[in-house]
Amino acid sequence: MTTAPIPGLDRAPTTHRRLLAWVREVAELTTPEQVVWCDGSQGEWDRLTTRLVEAGTLVRLTAKPNSFWCASDPADVARVEERTFICSRERADAGPTNNWMDPVDMKIIMTEQFRGAMRGRTMYVVPFCMGPLGAEDPKLGVEITDSAYVAVSMRVMTRMGSQALAAFLDDEGTERDFVPCLHSVGAPLAPGQQDVPWPCDNTKYISHFPEERMIWSYGSGYGGNSLLGKKCYSLRIASVMAREEGWLAEHMLILKLTSPQQKVHYIAAAFPSACGKTNLAMLEPTIEGWKVETLGDDIAWMRFGEDSRLYAVNPEFGFFGVAPGTDWHTNPNAMRTVERGNTLFTNVALTDDGDIWWEGMGEPPAHLTSWKKQDWTPASGEPAAHPNSRYCTPITQCPITAPEFDDPNGVPISAILFGGRRADTVPLITESRGWEHGVFLGATLSSETTAAAVGKVGVVRRDPMAMLPFIGYHAGDYLQHWITMGKHSDADKLPKIFHVNWFRRGEEGRFLWPGFGENSRILKWAIERIEGTASAVATPIGYVPTTAALDLTGLDTPIEDVRATLKVDEAQWRAELPLIEEWFDTIGDKLPATLREELDALTERLA
Ligand code: GTP
Ligand code: MN
Ligand code: MN
C-alpha cells in the first residue's frame, strides 16, 4: 500500500541517518498532518505561541512581555507516578520502587496507542541538548511531540533547535547518539473535528526503556510527563547512564554562596518535589555580606574532576517552578525572572487586566479567572491557582544566575543537603558523621507528599535522595552506587553531607522556622563547619548546632522556636527506627550492607 507523503517529513535539516530513520518511522506510525523540524528561533516561538492563542490553549498576558497563561485539562495537572514505568528487560532491574513492564509488552501496547495518534495534528521534531552545548560528550535528545505547548516549553527548558542539532555530528562528522523521546497527547482529530484547548487522553503511559535509552510518553500534556528532557531523560534515563559511567544524576539544585570575605562555595541540595529547591536556589540572604547565585533549581549531574572533587552541572536551561507561595517576600528573584517576560504560566489564575495571580501573592483581586477557567472571587472557597501550578521561564533571565552555570566542567561542590518536609522529629540541620552516614541520611530521607504528584497530600513517605519517583533502576543498586562514589575520593575532598528540614511545626501547626531568605543562616553554618570554624553538638543522629553556633543577628523568630527546631527528640527518633527498618525491608536484598550497619549504629546510639 502506498500512502501520500507527509508534508515536511523530507525537509529535515540534518543528515543524521539514525535520526532521519526514526522520524520517518514515527511519522508513518502516528500519521500526522505535517512534520515541522523545530529550529528554536524567535520566529518559530512567535508562530507557535500565536497558533496556541488561536487554539485557545494560551492567553497572551498584557501585563508581561511575550508571556502566556495556560489552563490544562483539570485531570492533567501533575506527574502520574502510577502510570510511570521502567521497562528494563528484567523486572529485578527496575526494583521494588518502580512500576515495571516488560519492554516488548509495553512496546506492543504503546505502538497501538501511538498508531494514528497524531492524525490531524502537526508533529514537531525537537532536537535538544541537556547540559552545556560545549561539553565534550554532549547529552543529546530529540523529542517528537504533537503538542505545540510542549515544543515551546522545550525551548525554554533546554538548549533546543538548530544549536542542539549542530552537535549531532561531532568535529569529524561522526553521528552522535541521542535519546529518542516520543510524546503524543493521544488525541487524534478526525477531519473537521474541533480541537479542545488542552488535548489529552484518559489513558496515560510514561515509559522508559533504560537499556535502549528511550522514552515513550502518551496521553498527558503536563510538564513532568511531557517535557521529556526533564525528569524522564535527565533523571530516570540519566541515572542509569550515570551508574554505568560512574557519575550521579540527581534531583538537586545548585547554588553558589559567597561569604563577606569573598570565599566561594557551591552547594547542591535534594528536596522532594514542592519542598523548596527552587526557593533555596534563588535565595536572598538576610545576613549581612553574604551572596547567593543560582546555577540550577531542579537537577544536577555530578562527576569527579581530575582534582577528585565532585563537579556539578545543571542539564536544564530554564526553571519549571511551583507558582503558589512564590512572591516578592519569599522569592523575589523568581518574581524578577518572570517579570522579564518570555514565560509560560500553567494553571495559575488570570487577572482581569491580563496578569497572573496565585495563592501566596498577597491579597487577591476581587475577580479572577481560576485555573479551572471559572469566575473566581475571594468568596469562592477554593484556590484560584492549582497548588501544582507552574511558571516556565528562562534561566538566563534570573538576575542572580551565576555565569558559570553554562560551564561544561561544572562547579566543585562543597556541601550536599538532603531535606524533606517533616512536621516533627527532623531538626533544622544535622551534619552527617561522614560520607556513608550522609548516604544513610539521604537513603532514609522522608517527606510529606505534595501536590506535585497525583495522589494523597501530606502522607509521610521515604524518598531516598528525593529521587523515589526518578530512579531509573533498582533503588538498592542506586544506594550502593552512592556508597561506591564515596570511595573515589579522599574524605576531605568529598562534599560534606547535611540533613535539613525547614518545615518543622509548633503548636497550631505553625512553622517554627521562617525559612526562605533566613535559610542563609543555615547555609552559613554548614560552610563554617566545612571550614572548621563553627561549633556543633554530637548527638545520636549527627552534629547539630546550638542556637549560639548559628548567626541569628536580626532574626525576628523567638529563640525558643529556634531551639525547638534544633531539638533532637530521642523518643521521636526511636519511633522512627521501625519505619526506617520497614523501608529498608522494602528495598530488600540489594540494600547495601553499609546502610544496615548505619541503622544498627543509630539504634545503638539511641538506646
Ligand atoms: P519541584 O520543582 O517540584 O521539584 O519543587 P521544589 O523543591 O523546587 O519546591 P519549591 O522551591 O518550588 O517550593 C515549594 C513550596 O514550598 C512553595 O509553596 C514554597 O513556598 C514552599 N517553601 C519553599 N521554601 C520554604 C521554606 O524555607 N519554608 C517554608 N515554610 N516553605 C517553603
Ligand atoms: Mn523537581
Ligand atoms: Mn522547583
Short mmCIF file of C-alpha atoms and ligand atoms in Angstrom, two decimals, residues 230-231 251 273 277 298 390 470, ligand 2:
data_model
loop_
_atom_site.label_atom_id
_atom_site.label_comp_id
_atom_site.label_asym_id
_atom_site.label_seq_id
_atom_site.Cartn_x
_atom_site.Cartn_y
_atom_site.Cartn_z
CA LYS A 230 13.50 16.91 32.22
CA LYS A 231 12.51 14.15 34.66
CA HIS A 251 17.11 15.83 41.85
CA SER A 273 9.05 17.91 44.69
CA LYS A 277 14.65 23.60 45.86
CA ASP A 298 15.94 21.05 40.00
CA ARG A 390 3.96 26.34 37.45
CA PHE A 470 13.06 9.35 39.41
MN MN B 2 11.57 18.58 40.72
#
